[in-house]
CSV table of C-alpha atoms and ligand atoms in Angstrom, one decimal:
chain,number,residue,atom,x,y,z
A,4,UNK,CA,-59.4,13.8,-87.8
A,5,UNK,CA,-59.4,12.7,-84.4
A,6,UNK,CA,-60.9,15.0,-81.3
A,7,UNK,CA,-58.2,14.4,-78.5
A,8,UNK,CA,-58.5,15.7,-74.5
A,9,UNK,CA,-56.5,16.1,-71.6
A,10,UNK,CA,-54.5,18.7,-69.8
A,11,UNK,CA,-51.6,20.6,-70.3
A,12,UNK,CA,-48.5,19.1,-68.3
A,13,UNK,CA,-46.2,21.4,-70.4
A,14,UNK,CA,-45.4,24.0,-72.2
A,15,UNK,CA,-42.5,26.0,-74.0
A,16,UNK,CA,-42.1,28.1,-76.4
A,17,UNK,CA,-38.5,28.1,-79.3
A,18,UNK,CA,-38.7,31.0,-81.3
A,19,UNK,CA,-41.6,31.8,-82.9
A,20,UNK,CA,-42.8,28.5,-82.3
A,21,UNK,CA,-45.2,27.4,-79.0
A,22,UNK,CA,-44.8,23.7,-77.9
A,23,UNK,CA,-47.8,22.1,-76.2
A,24,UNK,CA,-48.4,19.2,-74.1
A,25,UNK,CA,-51.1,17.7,-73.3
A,26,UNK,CA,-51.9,14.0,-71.4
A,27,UNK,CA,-55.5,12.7,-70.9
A,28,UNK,CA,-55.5,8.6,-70.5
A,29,UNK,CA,-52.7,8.8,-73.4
A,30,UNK,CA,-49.0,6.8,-72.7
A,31,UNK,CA,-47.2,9.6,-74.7
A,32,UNK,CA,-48.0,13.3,-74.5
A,33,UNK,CA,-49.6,14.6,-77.9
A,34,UNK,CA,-47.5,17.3,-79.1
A,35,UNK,CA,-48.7,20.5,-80.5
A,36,UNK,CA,-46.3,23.2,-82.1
A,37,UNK,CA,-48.7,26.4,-82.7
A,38,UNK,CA,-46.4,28.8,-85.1
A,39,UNK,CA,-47.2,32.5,-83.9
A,40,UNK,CA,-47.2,33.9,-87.5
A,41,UNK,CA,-48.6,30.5,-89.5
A,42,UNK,CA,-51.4,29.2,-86.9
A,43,UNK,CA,-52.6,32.7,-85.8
A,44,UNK,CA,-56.2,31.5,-84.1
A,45,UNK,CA,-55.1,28.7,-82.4
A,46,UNK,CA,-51.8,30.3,-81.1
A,47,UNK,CA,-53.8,33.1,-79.3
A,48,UNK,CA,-55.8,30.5,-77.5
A,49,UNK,CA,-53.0,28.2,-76.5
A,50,UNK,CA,-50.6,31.1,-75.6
A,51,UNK,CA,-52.1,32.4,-72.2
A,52,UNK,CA,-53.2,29.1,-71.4
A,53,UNK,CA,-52.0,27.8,-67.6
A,54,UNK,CA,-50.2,24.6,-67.1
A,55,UNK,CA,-52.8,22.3,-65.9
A,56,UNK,CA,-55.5,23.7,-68.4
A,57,UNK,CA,-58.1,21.1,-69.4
A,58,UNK,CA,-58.6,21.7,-72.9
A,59,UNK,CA,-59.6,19.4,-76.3
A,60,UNK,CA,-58.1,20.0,-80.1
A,61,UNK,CA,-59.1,18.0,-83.3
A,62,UNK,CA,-56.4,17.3,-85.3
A,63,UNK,CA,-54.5,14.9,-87.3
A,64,UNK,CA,-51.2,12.9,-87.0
A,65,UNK,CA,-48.3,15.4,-88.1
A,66,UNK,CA,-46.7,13.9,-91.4
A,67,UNK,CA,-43.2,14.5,-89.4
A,68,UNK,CA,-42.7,13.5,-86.3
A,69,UNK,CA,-39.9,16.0,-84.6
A,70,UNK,CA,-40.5,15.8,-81.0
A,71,UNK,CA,-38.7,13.0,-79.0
A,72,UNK,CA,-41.5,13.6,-75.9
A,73,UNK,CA,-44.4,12.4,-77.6
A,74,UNK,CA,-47.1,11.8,-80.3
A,75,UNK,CA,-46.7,15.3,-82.3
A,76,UNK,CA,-50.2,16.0,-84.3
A,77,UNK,CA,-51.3,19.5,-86.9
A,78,UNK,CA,-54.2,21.1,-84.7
A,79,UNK,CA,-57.4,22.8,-86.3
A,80,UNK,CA,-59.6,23.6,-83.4
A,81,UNK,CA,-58.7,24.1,-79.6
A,82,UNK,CA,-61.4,24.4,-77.2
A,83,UNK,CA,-61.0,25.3,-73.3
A,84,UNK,CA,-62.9,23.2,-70.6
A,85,UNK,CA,-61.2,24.9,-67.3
A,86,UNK,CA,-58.2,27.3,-66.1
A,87,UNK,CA,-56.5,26.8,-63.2
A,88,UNK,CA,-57.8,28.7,-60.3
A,89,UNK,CA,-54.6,28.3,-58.8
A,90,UNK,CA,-50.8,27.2,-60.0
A,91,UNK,CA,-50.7,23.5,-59.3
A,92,UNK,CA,-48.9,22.3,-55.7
A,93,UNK,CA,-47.1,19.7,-57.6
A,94,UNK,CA,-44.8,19.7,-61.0
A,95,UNK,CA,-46.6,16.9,-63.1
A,96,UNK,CA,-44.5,17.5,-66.2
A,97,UNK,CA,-41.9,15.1,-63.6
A,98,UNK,CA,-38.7,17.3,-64.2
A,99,UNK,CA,-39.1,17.9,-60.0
A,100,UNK,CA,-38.8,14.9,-58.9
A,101,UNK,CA,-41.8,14.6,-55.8
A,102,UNK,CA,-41.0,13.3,-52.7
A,103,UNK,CA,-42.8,10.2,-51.8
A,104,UNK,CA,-45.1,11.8,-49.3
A,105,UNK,CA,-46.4,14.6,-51.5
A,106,UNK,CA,-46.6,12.2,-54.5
A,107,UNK,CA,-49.1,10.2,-52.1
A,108,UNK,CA,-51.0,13.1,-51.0
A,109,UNK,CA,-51.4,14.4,-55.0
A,110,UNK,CA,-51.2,11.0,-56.9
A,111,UNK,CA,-54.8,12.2,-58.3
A,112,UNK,CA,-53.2,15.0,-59.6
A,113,UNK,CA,-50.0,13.9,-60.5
A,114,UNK,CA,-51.6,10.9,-63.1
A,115,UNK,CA,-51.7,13.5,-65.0
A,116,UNK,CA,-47.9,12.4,-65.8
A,117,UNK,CA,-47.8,9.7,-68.0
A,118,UNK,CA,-45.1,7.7,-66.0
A,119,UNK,CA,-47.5,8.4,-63.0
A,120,UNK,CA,-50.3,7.1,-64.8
A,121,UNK,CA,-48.4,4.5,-66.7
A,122,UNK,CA,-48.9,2.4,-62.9
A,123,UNK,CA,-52.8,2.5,-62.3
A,124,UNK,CA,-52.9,1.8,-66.2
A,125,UNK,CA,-50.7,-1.4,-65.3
A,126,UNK,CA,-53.0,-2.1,-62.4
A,127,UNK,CA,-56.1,-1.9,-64.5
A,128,UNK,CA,-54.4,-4.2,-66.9
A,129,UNK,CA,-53.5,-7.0,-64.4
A,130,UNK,CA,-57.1,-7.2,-62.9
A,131,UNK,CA,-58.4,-7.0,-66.8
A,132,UNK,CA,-55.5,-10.2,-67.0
A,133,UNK,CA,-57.0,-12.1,-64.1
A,134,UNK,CA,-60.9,-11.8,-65.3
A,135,UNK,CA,-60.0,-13.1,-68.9
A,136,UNK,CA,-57.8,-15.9,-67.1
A,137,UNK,CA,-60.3,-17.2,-64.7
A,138,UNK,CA,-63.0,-17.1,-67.8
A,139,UNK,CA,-61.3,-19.3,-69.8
A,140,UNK,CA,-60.6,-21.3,-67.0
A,141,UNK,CA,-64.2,-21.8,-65.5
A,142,UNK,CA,-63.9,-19.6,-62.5
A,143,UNK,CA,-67.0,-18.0,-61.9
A,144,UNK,CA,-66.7,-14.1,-60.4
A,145,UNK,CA,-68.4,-13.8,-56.8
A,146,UNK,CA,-68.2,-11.2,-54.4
A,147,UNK,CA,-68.5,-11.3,-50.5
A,148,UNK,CA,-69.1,-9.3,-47.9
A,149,UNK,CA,-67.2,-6.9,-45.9
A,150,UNK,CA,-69.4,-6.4,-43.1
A,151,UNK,CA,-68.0,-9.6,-40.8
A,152,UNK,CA,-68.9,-11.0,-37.3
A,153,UNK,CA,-65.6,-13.2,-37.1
A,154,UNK,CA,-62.1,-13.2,-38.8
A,155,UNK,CA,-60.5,-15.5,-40.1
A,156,UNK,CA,-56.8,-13.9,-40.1
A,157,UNK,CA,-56.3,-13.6,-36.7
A,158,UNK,CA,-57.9,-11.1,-33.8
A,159,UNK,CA,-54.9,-8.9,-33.8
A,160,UNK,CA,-55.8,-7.3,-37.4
A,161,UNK,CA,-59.3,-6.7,-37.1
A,162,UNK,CA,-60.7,-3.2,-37.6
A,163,UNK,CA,-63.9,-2.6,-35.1
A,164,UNK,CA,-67.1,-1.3,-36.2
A,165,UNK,CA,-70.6,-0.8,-34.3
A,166,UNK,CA,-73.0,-2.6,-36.6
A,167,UNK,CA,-76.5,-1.4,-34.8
A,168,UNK,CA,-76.6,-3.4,-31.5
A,169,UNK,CA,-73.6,-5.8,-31.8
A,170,UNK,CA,-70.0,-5.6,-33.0
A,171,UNK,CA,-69.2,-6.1,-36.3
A,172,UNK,CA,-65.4,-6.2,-38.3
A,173,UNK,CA,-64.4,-4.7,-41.6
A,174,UNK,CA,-63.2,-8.4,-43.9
A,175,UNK,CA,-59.8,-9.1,-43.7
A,176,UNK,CA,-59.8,-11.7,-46.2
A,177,UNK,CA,-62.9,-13.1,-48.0
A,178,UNK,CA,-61.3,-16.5,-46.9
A,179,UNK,CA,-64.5,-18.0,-44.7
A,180,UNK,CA,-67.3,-17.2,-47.7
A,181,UNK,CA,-64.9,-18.2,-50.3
A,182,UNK,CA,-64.6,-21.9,-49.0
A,183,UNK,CA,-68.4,-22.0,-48.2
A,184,UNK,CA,-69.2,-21.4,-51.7
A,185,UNK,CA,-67.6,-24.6,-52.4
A,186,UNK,CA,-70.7,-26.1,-51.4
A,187,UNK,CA,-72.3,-25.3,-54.8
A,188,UNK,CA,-69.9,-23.9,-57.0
A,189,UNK,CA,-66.4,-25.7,-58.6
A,190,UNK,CA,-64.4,-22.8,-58.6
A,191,UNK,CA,-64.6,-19.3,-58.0
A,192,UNK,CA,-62.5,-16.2,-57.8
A,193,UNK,CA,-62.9,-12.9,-56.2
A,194,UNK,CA,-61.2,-9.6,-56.7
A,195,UNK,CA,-61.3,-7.9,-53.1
A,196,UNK,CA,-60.3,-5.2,-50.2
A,197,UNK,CA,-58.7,-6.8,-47.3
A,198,UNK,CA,-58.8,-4.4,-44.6
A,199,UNK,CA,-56.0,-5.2,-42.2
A,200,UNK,CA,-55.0,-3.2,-39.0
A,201,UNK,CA,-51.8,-4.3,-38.9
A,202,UNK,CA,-49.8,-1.3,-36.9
A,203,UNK,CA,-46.8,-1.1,-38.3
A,204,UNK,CA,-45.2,1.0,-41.0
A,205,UNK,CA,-43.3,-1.0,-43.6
A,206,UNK,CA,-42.8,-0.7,-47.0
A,207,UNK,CA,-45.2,-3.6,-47.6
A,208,UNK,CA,-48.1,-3.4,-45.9
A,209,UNK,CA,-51.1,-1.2,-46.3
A,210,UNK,CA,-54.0,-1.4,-44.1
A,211,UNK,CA,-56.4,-1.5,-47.3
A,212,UNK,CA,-55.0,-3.5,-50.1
A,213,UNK,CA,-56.6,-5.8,-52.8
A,214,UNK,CA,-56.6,-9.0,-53.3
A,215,UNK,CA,-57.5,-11.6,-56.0
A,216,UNK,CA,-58.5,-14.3,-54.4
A,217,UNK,CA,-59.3,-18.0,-55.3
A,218,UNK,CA,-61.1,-21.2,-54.3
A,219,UNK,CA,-61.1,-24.0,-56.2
A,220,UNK,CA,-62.7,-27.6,-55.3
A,221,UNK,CA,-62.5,-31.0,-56.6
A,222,UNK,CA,-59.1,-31.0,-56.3
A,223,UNK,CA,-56.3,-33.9,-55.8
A,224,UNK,CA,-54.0,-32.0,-53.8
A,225,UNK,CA,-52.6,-28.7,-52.9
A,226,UNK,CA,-50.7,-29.2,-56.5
A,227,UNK,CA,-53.7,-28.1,-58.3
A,228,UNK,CA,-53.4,-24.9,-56.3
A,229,UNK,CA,-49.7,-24.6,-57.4
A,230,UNK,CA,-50.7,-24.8,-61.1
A,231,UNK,CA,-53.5,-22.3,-60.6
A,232,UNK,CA,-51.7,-19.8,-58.8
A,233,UNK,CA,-48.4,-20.0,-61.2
A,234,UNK,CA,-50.5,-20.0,-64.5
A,235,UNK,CA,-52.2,-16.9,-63.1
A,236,UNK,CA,-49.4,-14.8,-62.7
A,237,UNK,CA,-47.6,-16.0,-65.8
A,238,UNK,CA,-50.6,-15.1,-68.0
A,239,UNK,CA,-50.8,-11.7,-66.0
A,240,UNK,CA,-47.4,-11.3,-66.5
A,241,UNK,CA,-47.6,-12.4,-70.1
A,242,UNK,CA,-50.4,-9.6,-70.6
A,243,UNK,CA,-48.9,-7.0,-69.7
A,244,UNK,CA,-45.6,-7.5,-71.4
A,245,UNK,CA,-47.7,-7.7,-74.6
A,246,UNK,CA,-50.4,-5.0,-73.9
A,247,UNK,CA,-48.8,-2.0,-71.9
A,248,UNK,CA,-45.8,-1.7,-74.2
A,249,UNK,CA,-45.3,2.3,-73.8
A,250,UNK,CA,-46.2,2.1,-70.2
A,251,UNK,CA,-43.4,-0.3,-69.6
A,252,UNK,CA,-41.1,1.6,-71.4
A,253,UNK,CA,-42.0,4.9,-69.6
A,254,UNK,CA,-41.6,3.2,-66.8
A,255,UNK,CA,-38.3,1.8,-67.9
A,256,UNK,CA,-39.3,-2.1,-66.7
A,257,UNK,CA,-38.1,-4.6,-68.5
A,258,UNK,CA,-40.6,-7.7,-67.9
A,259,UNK,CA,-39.1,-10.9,-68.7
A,260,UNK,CA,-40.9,-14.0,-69.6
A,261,UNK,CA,-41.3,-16.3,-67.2
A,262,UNK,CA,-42.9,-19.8,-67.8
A,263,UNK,CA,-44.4,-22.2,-65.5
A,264,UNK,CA,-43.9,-24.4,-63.3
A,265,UNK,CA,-42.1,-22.2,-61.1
A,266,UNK,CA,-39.7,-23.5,-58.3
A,267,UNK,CA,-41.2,-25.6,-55.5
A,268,UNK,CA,-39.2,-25.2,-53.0
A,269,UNK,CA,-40.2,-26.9,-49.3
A,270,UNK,CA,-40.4,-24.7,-46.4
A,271,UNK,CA,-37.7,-27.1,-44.6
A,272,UNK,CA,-34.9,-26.9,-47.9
A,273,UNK,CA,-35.9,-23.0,-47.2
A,274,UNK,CA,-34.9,-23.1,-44.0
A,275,UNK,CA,-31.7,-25.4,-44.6
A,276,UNK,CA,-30.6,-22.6,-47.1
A,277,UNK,CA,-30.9,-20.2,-44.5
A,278,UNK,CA,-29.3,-21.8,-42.2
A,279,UNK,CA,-26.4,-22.9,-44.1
A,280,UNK,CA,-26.2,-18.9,-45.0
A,281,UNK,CA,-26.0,-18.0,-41.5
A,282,UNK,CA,-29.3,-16.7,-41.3
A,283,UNK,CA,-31.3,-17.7,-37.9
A,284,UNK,CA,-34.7,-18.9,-38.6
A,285,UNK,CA,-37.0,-21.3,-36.8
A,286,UNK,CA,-38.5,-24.2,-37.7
A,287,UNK,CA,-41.9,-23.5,-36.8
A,288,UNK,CA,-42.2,-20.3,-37.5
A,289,UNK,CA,-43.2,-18.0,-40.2
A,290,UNK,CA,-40.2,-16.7,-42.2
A,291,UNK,CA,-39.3,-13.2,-41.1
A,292,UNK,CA,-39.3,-10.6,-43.7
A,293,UNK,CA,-35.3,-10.4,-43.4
A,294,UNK,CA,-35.3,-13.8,-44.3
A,295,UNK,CA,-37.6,-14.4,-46.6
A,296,UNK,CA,-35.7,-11.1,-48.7
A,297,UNK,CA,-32.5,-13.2,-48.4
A,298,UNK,CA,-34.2,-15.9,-49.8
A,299,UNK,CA,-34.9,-14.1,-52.7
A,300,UNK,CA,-31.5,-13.0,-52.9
A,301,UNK,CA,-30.6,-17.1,-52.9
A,302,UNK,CA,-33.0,-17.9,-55.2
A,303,UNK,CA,-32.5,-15.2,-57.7
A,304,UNK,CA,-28.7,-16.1,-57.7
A,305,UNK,CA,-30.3,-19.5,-59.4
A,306,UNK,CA,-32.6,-17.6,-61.5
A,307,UNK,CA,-35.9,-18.2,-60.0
A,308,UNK,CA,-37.6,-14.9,-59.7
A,309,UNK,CA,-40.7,-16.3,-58.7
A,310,UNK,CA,-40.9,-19.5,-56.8
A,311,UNK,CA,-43.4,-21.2,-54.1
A,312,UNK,CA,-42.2,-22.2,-50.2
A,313,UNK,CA,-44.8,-25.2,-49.6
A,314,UNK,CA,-45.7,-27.1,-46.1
A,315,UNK,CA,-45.5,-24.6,-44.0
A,316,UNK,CA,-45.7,-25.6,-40.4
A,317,UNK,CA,-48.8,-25.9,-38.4
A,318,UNK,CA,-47.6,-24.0,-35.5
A,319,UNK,CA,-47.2,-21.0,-38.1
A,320,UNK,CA,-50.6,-20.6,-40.2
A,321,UNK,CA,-54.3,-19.7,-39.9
A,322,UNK,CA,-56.8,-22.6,-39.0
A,323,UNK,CA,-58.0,-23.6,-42.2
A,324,UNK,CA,-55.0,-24.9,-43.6
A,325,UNK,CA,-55.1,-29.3,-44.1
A,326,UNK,CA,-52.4,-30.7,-42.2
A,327,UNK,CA,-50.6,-33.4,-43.1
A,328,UNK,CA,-50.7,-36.7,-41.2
A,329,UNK,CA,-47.5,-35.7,-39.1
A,330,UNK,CA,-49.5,-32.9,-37.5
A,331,UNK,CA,-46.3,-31.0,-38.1
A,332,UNK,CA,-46.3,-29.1,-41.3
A,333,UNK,CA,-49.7,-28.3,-43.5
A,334,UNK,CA,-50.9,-28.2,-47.1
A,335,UNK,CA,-49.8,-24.1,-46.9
A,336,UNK,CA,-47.9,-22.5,-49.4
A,337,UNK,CA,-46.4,-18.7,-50.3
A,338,UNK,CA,-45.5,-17.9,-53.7
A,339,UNK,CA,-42.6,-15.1,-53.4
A,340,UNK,CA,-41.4,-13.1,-56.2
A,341,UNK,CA,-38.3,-11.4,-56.0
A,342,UNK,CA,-37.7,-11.9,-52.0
A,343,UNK,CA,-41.6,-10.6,-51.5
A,344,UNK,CA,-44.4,-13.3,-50.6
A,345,UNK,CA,-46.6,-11.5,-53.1
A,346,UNK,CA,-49.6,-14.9,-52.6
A,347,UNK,CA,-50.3,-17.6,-50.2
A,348,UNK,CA,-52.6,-20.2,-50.1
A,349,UNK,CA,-53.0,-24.1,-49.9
A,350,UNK,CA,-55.2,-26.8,-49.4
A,351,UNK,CA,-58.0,-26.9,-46.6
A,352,UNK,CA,-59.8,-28.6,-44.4
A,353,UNK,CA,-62.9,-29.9,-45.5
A,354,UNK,CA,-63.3,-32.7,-42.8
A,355,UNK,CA,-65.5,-31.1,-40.5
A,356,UNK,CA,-64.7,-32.7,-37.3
A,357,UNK,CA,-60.8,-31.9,-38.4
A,358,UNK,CA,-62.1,-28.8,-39.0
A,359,UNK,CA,-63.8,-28.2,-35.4
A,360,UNK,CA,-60.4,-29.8,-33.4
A,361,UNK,CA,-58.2,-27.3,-35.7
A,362,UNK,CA,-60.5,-24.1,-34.1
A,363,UNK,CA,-60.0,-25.5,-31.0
A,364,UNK,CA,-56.3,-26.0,-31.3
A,365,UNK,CA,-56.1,-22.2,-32.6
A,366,UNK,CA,-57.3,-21.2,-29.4
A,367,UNK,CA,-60.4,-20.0,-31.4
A,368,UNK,CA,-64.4,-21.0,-30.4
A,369,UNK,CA,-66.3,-23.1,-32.8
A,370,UNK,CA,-69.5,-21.7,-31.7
A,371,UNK,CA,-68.2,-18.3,-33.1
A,372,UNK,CA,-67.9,-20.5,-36.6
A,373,UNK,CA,-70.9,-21.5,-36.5
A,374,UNK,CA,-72.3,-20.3,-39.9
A,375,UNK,CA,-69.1,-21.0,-41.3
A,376,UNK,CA,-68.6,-24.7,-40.2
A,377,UNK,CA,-72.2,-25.5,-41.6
A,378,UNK,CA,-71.0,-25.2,-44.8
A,379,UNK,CA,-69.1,-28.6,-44.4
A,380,UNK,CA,-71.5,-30.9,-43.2
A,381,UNK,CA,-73.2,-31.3,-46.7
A,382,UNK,CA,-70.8,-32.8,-49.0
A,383,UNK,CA,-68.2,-30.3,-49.6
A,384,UNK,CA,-65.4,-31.7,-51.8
A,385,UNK,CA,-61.5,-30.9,-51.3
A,386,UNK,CA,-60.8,-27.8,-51.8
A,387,UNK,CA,-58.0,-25.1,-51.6
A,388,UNK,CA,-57.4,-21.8,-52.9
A,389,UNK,CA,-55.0,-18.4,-52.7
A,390,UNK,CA,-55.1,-14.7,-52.0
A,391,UNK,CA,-52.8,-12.8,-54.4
A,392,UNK,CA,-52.0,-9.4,-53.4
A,393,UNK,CA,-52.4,-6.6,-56.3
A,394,UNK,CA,-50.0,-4.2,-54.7
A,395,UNK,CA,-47.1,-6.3,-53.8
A,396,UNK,CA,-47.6,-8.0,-57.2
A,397,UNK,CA,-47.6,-4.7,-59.0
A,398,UNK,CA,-44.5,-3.7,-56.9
A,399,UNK,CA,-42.3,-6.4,-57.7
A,400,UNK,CA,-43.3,-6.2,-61.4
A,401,UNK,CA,-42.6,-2.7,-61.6
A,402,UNK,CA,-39.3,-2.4,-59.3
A,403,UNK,CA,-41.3,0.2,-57.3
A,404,UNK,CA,-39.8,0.6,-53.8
A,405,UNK,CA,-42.5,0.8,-51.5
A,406,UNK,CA,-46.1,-0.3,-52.1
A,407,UNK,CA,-47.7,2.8,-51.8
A,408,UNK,CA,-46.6,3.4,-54.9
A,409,UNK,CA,-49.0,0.3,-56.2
A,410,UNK,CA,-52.2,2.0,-55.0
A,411,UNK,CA,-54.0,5.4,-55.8
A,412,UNK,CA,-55.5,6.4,-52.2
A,413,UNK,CA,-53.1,5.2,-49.2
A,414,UNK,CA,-54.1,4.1,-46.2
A,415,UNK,CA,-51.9,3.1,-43.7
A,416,UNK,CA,-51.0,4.4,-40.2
A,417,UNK,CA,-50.9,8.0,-40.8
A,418,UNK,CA,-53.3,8.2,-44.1
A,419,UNK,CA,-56.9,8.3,-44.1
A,420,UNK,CA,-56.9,11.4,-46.4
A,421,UNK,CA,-57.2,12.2,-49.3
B,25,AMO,P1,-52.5,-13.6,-46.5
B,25,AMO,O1,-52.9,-13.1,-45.2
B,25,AMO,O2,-51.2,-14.2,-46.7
B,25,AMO,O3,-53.5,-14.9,-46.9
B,25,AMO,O4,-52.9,-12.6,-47.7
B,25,AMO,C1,-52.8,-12.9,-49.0
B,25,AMO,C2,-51.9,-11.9,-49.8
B,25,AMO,O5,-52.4,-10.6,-49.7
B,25,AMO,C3,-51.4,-9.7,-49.6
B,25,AMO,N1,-51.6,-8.9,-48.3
B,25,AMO,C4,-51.2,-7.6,-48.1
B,25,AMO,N2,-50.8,-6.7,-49.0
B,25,AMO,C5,-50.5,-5.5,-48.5
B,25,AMO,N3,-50.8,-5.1,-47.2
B,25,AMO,C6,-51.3,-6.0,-46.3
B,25,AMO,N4,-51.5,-5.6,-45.1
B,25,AMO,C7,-51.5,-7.3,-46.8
B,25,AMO,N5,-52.0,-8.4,-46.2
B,25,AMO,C8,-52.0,-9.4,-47.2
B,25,AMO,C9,-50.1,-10.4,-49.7
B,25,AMO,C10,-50.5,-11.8,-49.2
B,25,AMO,O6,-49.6,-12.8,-49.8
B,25,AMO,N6,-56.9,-16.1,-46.7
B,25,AMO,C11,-55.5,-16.2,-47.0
B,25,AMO,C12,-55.3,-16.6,-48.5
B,25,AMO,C13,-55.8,-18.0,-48.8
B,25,AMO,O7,-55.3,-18.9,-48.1
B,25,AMO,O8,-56.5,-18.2,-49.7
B,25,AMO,C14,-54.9,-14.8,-46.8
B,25,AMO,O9,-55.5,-13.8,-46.6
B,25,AMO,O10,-49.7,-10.4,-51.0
C-alpha cells in the first residue's frame, strides 16, 4: 500500500467510469478509474473535484494496467488538501500547447505537467552528476561570493549595486576567487549564479544563469583542463541517459553516448573551415554566434557533436588566460556542443609579473586587483580551470529551442517577475 500525492492535471469520465490524474514529483501520471456504482465513497469525493486539486490516495499497483497515459493504481482512501479558488490560467494537462511567454510566466505552475517537469528533474540530475563526478575525482566543493568590488568579465556586463558607502557589483563569474584558492587547495569546483547584464535578447543568454565552475592546479598544460572538462560532461551525459529514463522519453530525447576525448579542434583550422565555407570571420576575434552555429553544422556533418576550439587569440579573451610565447594566441579554449559554446576555460596565468603586464595590456588597473594579484606571490602552482553553463548545457541535451526553457524563474531584459 503506498500513500501517493500530487494534483489533478486531468480528468474524464467513459461511461460509468471516472478517470483521474494526478502528478506530484512523479514522470508518469498515476491513474485512478473510480467506477460510480463499484467504488461509491471514493467516486463522490473525486467526482466534484476541480482540475488542479491537491489531493493524496493510498492505494496499490492495479493488477492490469489499461491506461496508455500513465501508472494506473486500485485506490482505498482519497483525501483533499486544497480546491482551486479559481480555474487555473494555464492548461497543464499540455493538450494546449502554451506559448513560450506564458509558459515562462506560469512554469511554477505548469511543472505540474510531467513533460514540464521532466526538465528541472533533468537539471537536478546534471548538478547531482557533477557533485558525484568531482567527488570521486578530488574536487573539493567551495562557494564564493557574489557581492564583488571588480570583475573579471569585462566592465560592460556588470550589474551596479550600492554596498553602504562604496559601489559594489553583483559576480559575474566566480573566476578571480576560484584561481586564488589555488593557493591552498589542488582542485576545486563551484556550482554558481553568474549575473551578467548583457543587453541583448537572444535565445542564449540570460542575465542570471548557473554555472559549474572549475579550477584545477598542478597541472602540465591546458590538456589537463581538456580531460576534465570532457570527462565531466560525458559522465553527466552518461547519468542521465541511465537515470532519467521516463523523463527522456516524455521528453522524446534521444541521448546518445558519447565518449571522450572529444575533437580538438584549433581555433585557426576553425577559422580555415570557415573560410573555405565562405563564411567571413577574423583572425583575432571571437567567433560570432553565426559562425560558431555553422561550425556546428561542419562539425556535426563529421559526427562530432561535442568538440573543443583551443588557442584562442589574445586580442579576443579576458586577462587571465596564459599566452603562449608568440603573444598571439593563448591557452583559451570553448567546448561547443551542437553549434553552442556551452563551456570555456583554459590555462592561466600564474606568473605574477605576467600577470600584472596582462591587466595592463587589458586596459585594466592593477591597483584595482589588488587582493586578487596577492594570491600569486606565494607559490601558486599552474593552474587552469572552466565555467560550464547549466542552461545552454541542458538546452543542447534536450533540443530545447531557447534557454529559457532550461531555467525555472527568467531573468532577462524584460523579466524580473515572477
Ligand atoms: P564565460 O564567460 O565563457 O567564461 O562563461 C562560461 C559559460 O557560462 C555560460 N554563460 C551563460 N549562459 C547563459 N547566459 C549568459 N549570459 C551566460 N554567460 C555565460 C556559457 C559559457 O560558456 N571565467 C570564465 C570561465 C573560466 O575560464 O573558467 C567565464 O566566465 O555556457
Amino acid at each position: 500500500m503506498s500513500r501517493l500525492c500530487g494534483w489533478i492535471i486531468r480528468k474524464a469520465r467513459v461511461g460509468k467510469v471516472l478517470i483521474v490524474e494526478i502528478c506530484g514529483n512523479n514522470s508518469k501520471p498515476y491513474v485512478l478509474a473510480l467506477r460510480e456504482d463499484r467504488d461509491k465513497e471514493l467516486y463522490s469525493i473525486a467526482e466534484p473535484l476541480d482540475i488542479g486539486s491537491a489531493i493524496c490516495f493510498e492505494g496499490t499497483l492495479a493488477p492490469e494496467q489499461k491506461s496508455r497515459r500513465g501508472t494506473e493504481y486500485v485506490a482505498t482512501k482519497i483525501e483533499v488538501y486544497s480546491k482551486p479558488i479559481e480555474p487555473l490560467p494555464v492548461d497543464i494537462a499540455g493538450k494546449v500547447p502554451a506559448l513560450l511567454d506564458t509558459r515562462i510566466k506560469y512554469r511554477w505552475l505548469l511543472a505540474r505537467n510531467p513533460v514540464e517537469k521532466a526538465i528541472f528533474k533533468i537539471r537536478a540530475g546534471v548538478l547531482k552528476a557533477a557533485r558525484e563526478y568531482f567527488e570521486k575525482n578530488g574536487f573539493i566543493e567551495v562557494q564564493t561570493p557574489k557581492i564583488v568590488a571588480a570583475g573579471a568579465e569585462g566592465g560592460a556586463t556588470l550589474f551596479k549595486l550600492q554596498y553602504f558607502e562604496r559601489d559594489a557589483y553583483l559576480s559575474q563569474s566566480p573566476q578571480l576567487y576560484k584561481q586564488m584558492l589555488i593557493s591552498s587547495f589542488e582542485r576545486i569546483y563551484e556550482i554558481t549564479p553568474y549575473f551578467r547584464a548583457e543587453k541583448f535578447n537572444t535565445t542564449r543568454h540570460l542575465n542570471e544563469s548557473w554555472g559549474i565552475d572549475v579550477e584545477q592546479g598542478f597541472i602540465n598544460g591546458v590538456e589537463d583542463i581538456l580531460q576534465t572538462a570532457e570527462n565531466l560532461v560525458a559522465y553527466i551525459l552518461d547519468y542521465v541517459r541511465a537515470n532519467y529514463k521516463d523523463e527522456l522519453e516524455v521528453l522524446g530525447v534521444d541521448l546518445p553516448k558519447l565518449t571522450p576525448p572529444f575533437k580538438r579542434l584549433k581555433f585557426t583550422e576553425a577559422v580555415d573551415i570557415l573560410r573555405s565555407e565562405g563564411v567571413e570571420v577574423s583572425e583575432l576575434e571571437d567567433l560570432s554566434d553565426a559562425a560558431e552555429k555553422k561550425l556546428g553544422e561542419i562539425m556535426a556533418e563529421k559526427k562530432h557533436e561535442l568538440y573543443f576550439i583551443v588557442g584562442f587569440p589574445w586580442t579576443s579573451t579576458a586577462f587571465y588566460y596564459m599566452r603562449e610565447e608568440d603573444g598571439v594566441y593563448t591557452r583559451k579554449f570553448d567546448l561547443d556542443y551542437k553549434g553552442l559554446e556551452i563551456a570555456s576555460g583554459g590555462q592561466r596565468e600564474h606568473r605574477y609579473r605576467n600577470l600584472v603586464e596582462a591587466l595592463r595590456n587589458k586596459g585594466l588597473n592593477p591597483e584595482d586587483f589588488e587582493f586578487y594579484l596577492e594570491a600569486f606571490k606565494y607559490g601558486i602552482p599552474p593552474h587552469g580551470g572552466f565555467g560550464l553553463g547549466v542552461e545552454r548545457l541542458l538546452m543542447k541535451m534536450l533540443n530545447l529551442e531557447n534557454i529559457r526553457e532550461a531555467i525555472l524563474f527568467v531573468r532577462d531584459r524584460t523579466r524580473i517577475v515572477p
